[in-house]
Amino acid sequence: MARLQSSIQTGSADFRRHYTHNRALAAELHEKQRQARFERPARDVERLARQGKMMPRERLEKLLDPGTPFLEFSTLAANMAYGGEAPGASCITGIGMIQGREVILCAHDASIKGGAWYPLSVKKIVRCLDIAIENRLPVVHLCDSAGGFLPLQSELFPDKHMAGRMFRNQSILSKLGVKQLALVFGHCTAGGAYIPALSDYSVIVRGTGAVFLGGPPLVKAATGEVVTADELGGCDLHTRVSGTCDYPAASEDEAIAIGREIVAQWDRPAKWDIQRDPIEAPYYDPDELYGIIPDDIKRSFEMREVIARLVDGSRFHEYQPAYGTTLVCGYANVWGYKVGILANNGVLFNDSALKGAHFIELCNQNDTPLVFLQNITGYMVGRDYEAAGISKDGAKMIMAQVGSHVPKFTVMCHGSFGAGNYGMCGRAYDGRLLFSWPNHQIGVMGGEQAAKTLTEVKLKQLERAGDAIDQATLDKVYDETLEAYQHQLSAYYSTSEVWDDGILDPVDTRNALGIGISAALNAPPLERGYGVFRF
Amino acid sequence: MLDSILVANRGEIACRVLRTARAMGLRTVAVYHHADRGAPHVSLADSALELHAEVPTAAYLDAAQIIAAAERSGAASVHPGYGFLAENGDFAAAVEAAGLVFIGPQPEVIRLMGDKVHARAFAAEAGVPLAPSALMEESFEAFLDAAAGIGLPLLIKAAAGGGGKGMSIVHDAADLEARARTAMSEAERYFADGRVYAERYVEQPRHIEVQVLGDGRGNVVHLFERECSVQRRFQKIVEEAPAATLPAELRARICEAAVKLATRANYRNAGTVEFILAPDGEFYFLEMNTRLQVEHPVTEMICGVDLVEAQLRLAGGEGLPWTQDAISVTGHAIECRVCCEDPARDFLPATGRARVLREPHGPGVRFDGGIREGQPITAAFDSMIGKLVCRGDDRTQAIDRAVAALGELTLLGVDHNIDYLARVIDHPAFRAGALHTGFVTEHADTLGAPVLDADARAAVVIAAALGVDDFRRLAYDIPEPYASIGGWRN
Amino acid sequence: MSTSFPFTLDGQTHSLTIRARRPALVVEVDGRCYTVSEDASGVPGESTLLIDGRPHRVARTRESDRVHVKLDRTTWSVAYEDPVTAAQHDAGGDDVLRADMPGVVVSLNAAPGAAVASGDVLLVIESMKMQINVVAHRDGTVENVHVEVNQSFDKGTELVSLHPST
């Protein structure tokens, strides 16, 4: 496979400007992540220390195999919600390695409101369990949660994808033969009690671990019984009497050691054996991505330059290089795994949509995972294109993409606007993982476009009503729309709402994809077959 | 010529004897206790008979069972090795009474040399030098006079006792009477026998011994001397031949004395006459060992002979294989006794299992082993499991080869003295030949295990960690791309 | 902060962990990193170990909680504690021994103040016509014996407690 030829001028003014801009964005990302991970009120840190508890990330680090990666999901979940009260949505999720086995880790963070679940905590936990199901990944739960955050119960309890879904997912995992281990470091209250109860294995720490449907205050309120947490649902009760937990541990360290030993007993089912080649680092330095990504959401850029900095040896076998050129399609390797890449190099036209649909079918024929690199303002609009069937061609691309039995991965490299998001495997399309870059923006349309559209609509309303056209009113509509959009279009809003699996520093994309593909191969291929393509 | 042999021993010496016997075409019989089943000497022999005893060592000390085994197996001769029944005159007599050939001296010679008082008297008669001594018979004053006549320093001890009770060293003539009185009262108290005994005390003595062979008809040759000065707990651990430094004239006198003694005893088969050599060049008879010595290989390597073959030929009725003139020394040989013991804890015997055993090889390198890989090392037997013997053109080469071979010799699963032996023979004082029986004590400070720096300790624990599955799996069984991505965090 | 493994050489415990595997294995010992590669010689248990580029001849064998190593010319015995045991060691374990089943005390072998080692029989109980030894699960000192000879007890009864370890 030939190496892509980069035409980037690293000394150019554009490159330097983009580089400075994107490095600043990456620095901002890392700073936000640092705050979400480590900045806690001293009083909470002291409380945990007093209880002899480790911080949740300390537990994770001790649980993971040393010198192996941890792909953390949605570090900045809830960063724009609840007044910033719940960094990371008070939980940590990700894929890591324990005893050479890929597992999902899901840790409650008791340094935030005692690990209480906010609505977005539930969403993030349910999402990681969805990932576990889709990829057949065993789960290690690190339990330490006060339960649902009661003031917001209506947003986390009743609906299909809310709290109950955690336990539904746990049950489905078990039914699929995917193992689960719960390490009970702190409280598992109310619904939380089902996490160890529905896990195949559980370890509970004497003194601090407790599992109960109703905690001592609830019991006192309900029946008048006065009982300590340890008596009610502590280590000895559950490992000697109730059998709810399996292994007593005298300390968190022991619980972790037992947990690692339990995982070491697990079989390693054969993975889906897709095409793999020896690993090769990209020829072009991924650091140059900072100079390639523009500093303006409206500016397009050459996606092959991005591909050259993600894939093994910067080698790329381009499919239909001369046809439908606004969608770059082709084969490459990521960490040795053969992938099919679809990358936007402009608006999707009929030919680019047809090319994309065809290439997706080729990848399915070849059992090749798909990687979508989004920078899309949508499918082309206008009479000529409608007449040429742009809607049905876009539909073909969606049909092929949705019908895929191979795993799909999406990276939001820049803009994701309008229907292009659908064809390019947006969040709704069951990609195994979806990551954003810090510069990413998402919406039905861009901010300025929306403001113009809404101002146009307002003008029409005023005209229909025969009212006077007041430019100040129109300006107000424009400004408010633009402001609201800028807020909601940002990658930080997107990740706060768990519309993605996290924001990546662009240079980390290759690692995240490698781990994602490796994890995806734990699951068998999905059912083959497509619906009806409209020709 | 003998046609068959039973080896009434175990371990390395049984293997050693069996190998030569096999090479000479003899039918070989081994005996063993249950604890030694699977030991190399058992499989090395053409047949092996089990000896029964509660205590394993008792089996190899059970003369009746051994003779019965020889008769049962039809073995025509018995080789006792060393230790166990090797210096038991009654055993030798019983073997001969059973119509078998005892491969060793006459029973009465064994008995004579086994009795220290009689052996001394016999040596004196033969004109072999003895350390000047005085025994208190009747008069204390007469004893003091006689003791003073020996010269200083003096060792005073109870005539009846042992174990250091009532023993003292007199360096100053003025102390003699008081020390003698103290010794007398202690002797009286401990042994109910107030007699004391004074002897020339040799400071920093060397242990020199001479290998002799006799045909039992008055003909004796010597195969020069061995030096066995390096000892721990009164047992030899490093021996060499010829002696580290010995003037030719002195060597000749010592060898001559040994031959004189053996000749007078009408000595038959292989034996060793042991001497104490004082720094002033005086040497004194210590004892005669009426058997093959542990350290016989150093003599074999410098004289180019097989002493066991000579033993078997002599026992078979052949005459001395060599005239004295035909025996000459070429090069230098060193033997290190490999023992399962902990040099850091006063050489306390160690037990375990020889999980890994790799013997060294190379020019001039010989390893006389007696255990097989996997064999348990118990407290039932002596802690010595083999001997490394290295020959060189000169002493330095012999030492260099032995140091290298000890480095190669690998025994894992039980504590041992291999590293310690290497430190002993590589010690500057050893290389300089400054030997005496207190060598190990004198140099204790510089013979300890080396203190490792952080990097060296790290190398050891890394090597160990990679032998632990938990760690090894973690190091090598992490799949890609995780192994390549490493400790990355996003 | 990451998982580490304790290896003890001559009474001094070293903490080992793995920092990297590619392009070469990097082992951290007490905070210092060493690049390690191993060439098997074909003889089981023997290899050439390159540590920071320096070759070492290694033979080794594992015997339960010890690894016997010959590194170059010297022999070492290194103790290893598996992580669970090590953690229990650190934590001390539970202080109270309880009855796993109802029964009667046959004999008491330990009194308050007695020093006991892991595996020592503290008392003998009879249950379902079987005599069962109740043994110390860790080293420690007996704090209290809660039952007497011939006393019957129910499942879960505290039998013996040990002084909390620190």
Coordinates of N, CA and C in Angstrom, one line a residue, chain A residues 454-532:
Chain A
L454 N -33.7 31.6 11.1 CA -34.7 32.0 12.0 C -35.1 33.5 11.8
T455 N -34.1 34.3 11.5 CA -34.4 35.7 11.2 C -35.3 35.8 10.0
E456 N -35.1 35.0 9.0 CA -35.9 34.9 7.8 C -37.3 34.5 8.1
V457 N -37.4 33.5 9.0 CA -38.7 33.0 9.5 C -39.5 34.1 10.2
K458 N -38.8 34.8 11.1 CA -39.4 35.9 11.9 C -39.9 37.0 10.9
L459 N -39.1 37.3 9.9 CA -39.5 38.4 8.9 C -40.8 38.0 8.2
K460 N -40.8 36.7 7.9 CA -42.0 36.1 7.2 C -43.3 36.3 8.1
Q461 N -43.1 35.9 9.4 CA -44.2 36.0 10.4 C -44.7 37.5 10.4
L462 N -43.7 38.4 10.6 CA -44.1 39.8 10.7 C -44.9 40.2 9.4
E463 N -44.4 39.8 8.3 CA -45.0 40.2 7.0 C -46.4 39.7 6.9
R464 N -46.6 38.3 7.3 CA -47.9 37.7 7.3 C -48.9 38.4 8.2
A465 N -48.4 38.8 9.4 CA -49.2 39.5 10.3 C -49.4 41.0 10.0
G466 N -48.7 41.4 9.0 CA -48.8 42.8 8.6 C -48.2 43.8 9.5
D467 N -47.4 43.3 10.4 CA -46.7 44.1 11.4 C -45.6 44.9 10.8
A468 N -45.2 45.9 11.5 CA -44.1 46.7 11.0 C -42.8 45.9 11.2
I469 N -41.9 46.1 10.2 CA -40.7 45.3 10.2 C -39.7 46.1 11.1
D470 N -39.4 45.6 12.3 CA -38.5 46.3 13.2 C -37.2 45.6 13.2
Q471 N -36.2 46.3 12.6 CA -34.8 45.7 12.5 C -34.3 45.3 13.8
A472 N -34.6 46.1 14.9 CA -34.1 45.7 16.2 C -34.6 44.3 16.6
T473 N -35.9 44.1 16.3 CA -36.4 42.8 16.7 C -35.7 41.7 15.9
L474 N -35.5 41.9 14.6 CA -34.8 40.9 13.8 C -33.4 40.7 14.3
D475 N -32.7 41.8 14.7 CA -31.3 41.7 15.2 C -31.3 40.8 16.5
K476 N -32.4 41.1 17.3 CA -32.4 40.4 18.5 C -32.6 38.9 18.3
V477 N -33.5 38.5 17.4 CA -33.7 37.1 17.0 C -32.3 36.5 16.5
Y478 N -31.6 37.3 15.7 CA -30.4 36.8 15.1 C -29.3 36.5 16.2
D479 N -29.2 37.6 17.1 CA -28.1 37.5 18.1 C -28.4 36.3 19.1
E480 N -29.7 36.3 19.6 CA -30.1 35.3 20.5 C -29.9 33.8 20.0
T481 N -30.3 33.7 18.7 CA -30.2 32.4 18.1 C -28.7 32.0 18.0
L482 N -27.9 33.0 17.6 CA -26.5 32.7 17.4 C -25.8 32.3 18.7
E483 N -26.2 33.1 19.8 CA -25.6 32.8 21.1 C -26.0 31.4 21.6
A484 N -27.3 31.1 21.5 CA -27.8 29.8 21.9 C -27.1 28.7 21.2
Y485 N -26.9 28.9 19.9 CA -26.3 27.9 19.1 C -24.8 27.7 19.4
Q486 N -24.1 28.9 19.6 CA -22.7 28.7 19.9 C -22.5 27.9 21.1
H487 N -23.4 28.1 22.1 CA -23.3 27.4 23.4 C -23.6 25.9 23.1
Q488 N -24.7 25.6 22.4 CA -25.1 24.2 22.2 C -24.4 23.5 21.1
L489 N -23.7 24.2 20.2 CA -23.0 23.5 19.2 C -21.6 23.0 19.6
S490 N -21.1 23.5 20.8 CA -19.7 23.2 21.1 C -19.5 21.8 21.5
A491 N -18.3 21.3 21.3 CA -18.0 20.0 21.7 C -18.2 19.8 23.2
Y492 N -18.0 20.8 23.9 CA -18.1 20.6 25.4 C -19.6 20.4 25.8
Y493 N -20.5 21.1 25.1 CA -21.9 20.8 25.4 C -22.3 19.4 24.9
S494 N -21.8 19.0 23.8 CA -22.0 17.7 23.2 C -21.6 16.6 24.2
T495 N -20.4 16.8 24.7 CA -19.8 15.8 25.6 C -20.4 15.8 27.0
S496 N -20.9 17.0 27.4 CA -21.6 17.2 28.7 C -22.8 16.4 28.7
E497 N -23.5 16.3 27.5 CA -24.8 15.6 27.4 C -24.6 14.1 27.0
V498 N -23.3 13.7 27.0 CA -23.0 12.3 26.6 C -23.5 12.0 25.2
W499 N -23.4 13.0 24.3 CA -23.7 12.7 22.9 C -22.5 12.0 22.2
D500 N -21.4 12.0 22.9 CA -20.2 11.3 22.4 C -19.6 10.5 23.5
D501 N -18.5 9.8 23.3 CA -17.9 9.0 24.3 C -16.7 9.7 24.9
G502 N -16.6 11.0 24.5 CA -15.5 11.8 25.1 C -14.9 12.7 24.0
I503 N -14.2 13.7 24.5 CA -13.5 14.6 23.6 C -12.0 14.0 23.6
L504 N -11.5 13.9 22.4 CA -10.1 13.5 22.3 C -9.2 14.6 21.9
D505 N -8.0 14.7 22.5 CA -6.9 15.4 21.9 C -6.7 14.7 20.6
P506 N -6.6 15.5 19.4 CA -6.5 14.8 18.1 C -5.4 13.8 18.1
V507 N -4.3 14.1 18.8 CA -3.1 13.2 18.7 C -3.4 11.8 19.4
D508 N -4.5 11.8 20.2 CA -4.8 10.5 20.9 C -5.8 9.7 20.1
T509 N -6.2 10.1 18.9 CA -7.3 9.5 18.2 C -6.9 8.0 17.7
R510 N -5.6 7.9 17.3 CA -5.1 6.6 16.9 C -5.2 5.6 18.0
N511 N -4.8 5.9 19.2 CA -4.8 5.0 20.3 C -6.3 4.7 20.7
A512 N -7.2 5.7 20.7 CA -8.6 5.4 21.0 C -9.2 4.5 20.0
L513 N -8.9 4.7 18.7 CA -9.5 3.8 17.7 C -8.9 2.4 17.9
G514 N -7.6 2.3 18.1 CA -7.0 1.0 18.3 C -7.6 0.2 19.4
I515 N -7.8 0.8 20.5 CA -8.5 0.1 21.7 C -9.9 -0.2 21.3
G516 N -10.6 0.8 20.7 CA -12.0 0.5 20.3 C -12.2 -0.6 19.4
I517 N -11.3 -0.7 18.4 CA -11.4 -1.9 17.4 C -11.1 -3.2 18.1
S518 N -10.0 -3.2 18.9 CA -9.7 -4.4 19.6 C -10.8 -4.8 20.5
A519 N -11.5 -3.9 21.2 CA -12.6 -4.2 22.1 C -13.8 -4.8 21.3
A520 N -14.0 -4.1 20.1 CA -15.2 -4.5 19.3 C -15.1 -5.9 18.8
L521 N -13.9 -6.4 18.7 CA -13.7 -7.8 18.1 C -14.1 -8.9 19.1
N522 N -14.4 -8.5 20.4 CA -14.9 -9.5 21.3 C -16.3 -9.9 21.0
A523 N -17.0 -9.1 20.3 CA -18.4 -9.5 19.9 C -18.4 -10.1 18.5
P524 N -19.3 -11.1 18.3 CA -19.4 -11.6 17.0 C -19.9 -10.6 16.0
P525 N -19.8 -10.8 14.7 CA -20.3 -9.9 13.7 C -21.9 -9.8 13.9
L526 N -22.4 -8.6 13.7 CA -23.8 -8.5 13.8 C -24.5 -9.2 12.6
E527 N -25.8 -9.3 12.7 CA -26.5 -10.1 11.7 C -26.3 -9.4 10.3
R528 N -26.1 -10.2 9.3 CA -25.8 -9.7 7.9 C -27.2 -9.4 7.2
G529 N -27.1 -8.4 6.3 CA -28.3 -8.2 5.5 C -28.7 -6.7 5.6
Y530 N -29.3 -6.3 4.5 CA -29.7 -4.9 4.3 C -31.2 -4.8 4.1
G531 N -31.8 -3.6 4.3 CA -33.2 -3.3 4.0 C -33.2 -3.0 2.5
V532 N -34.3 -2.3 2.1 CA -34.5 -2.0 0.7 C -33.8 -0.7 0.3

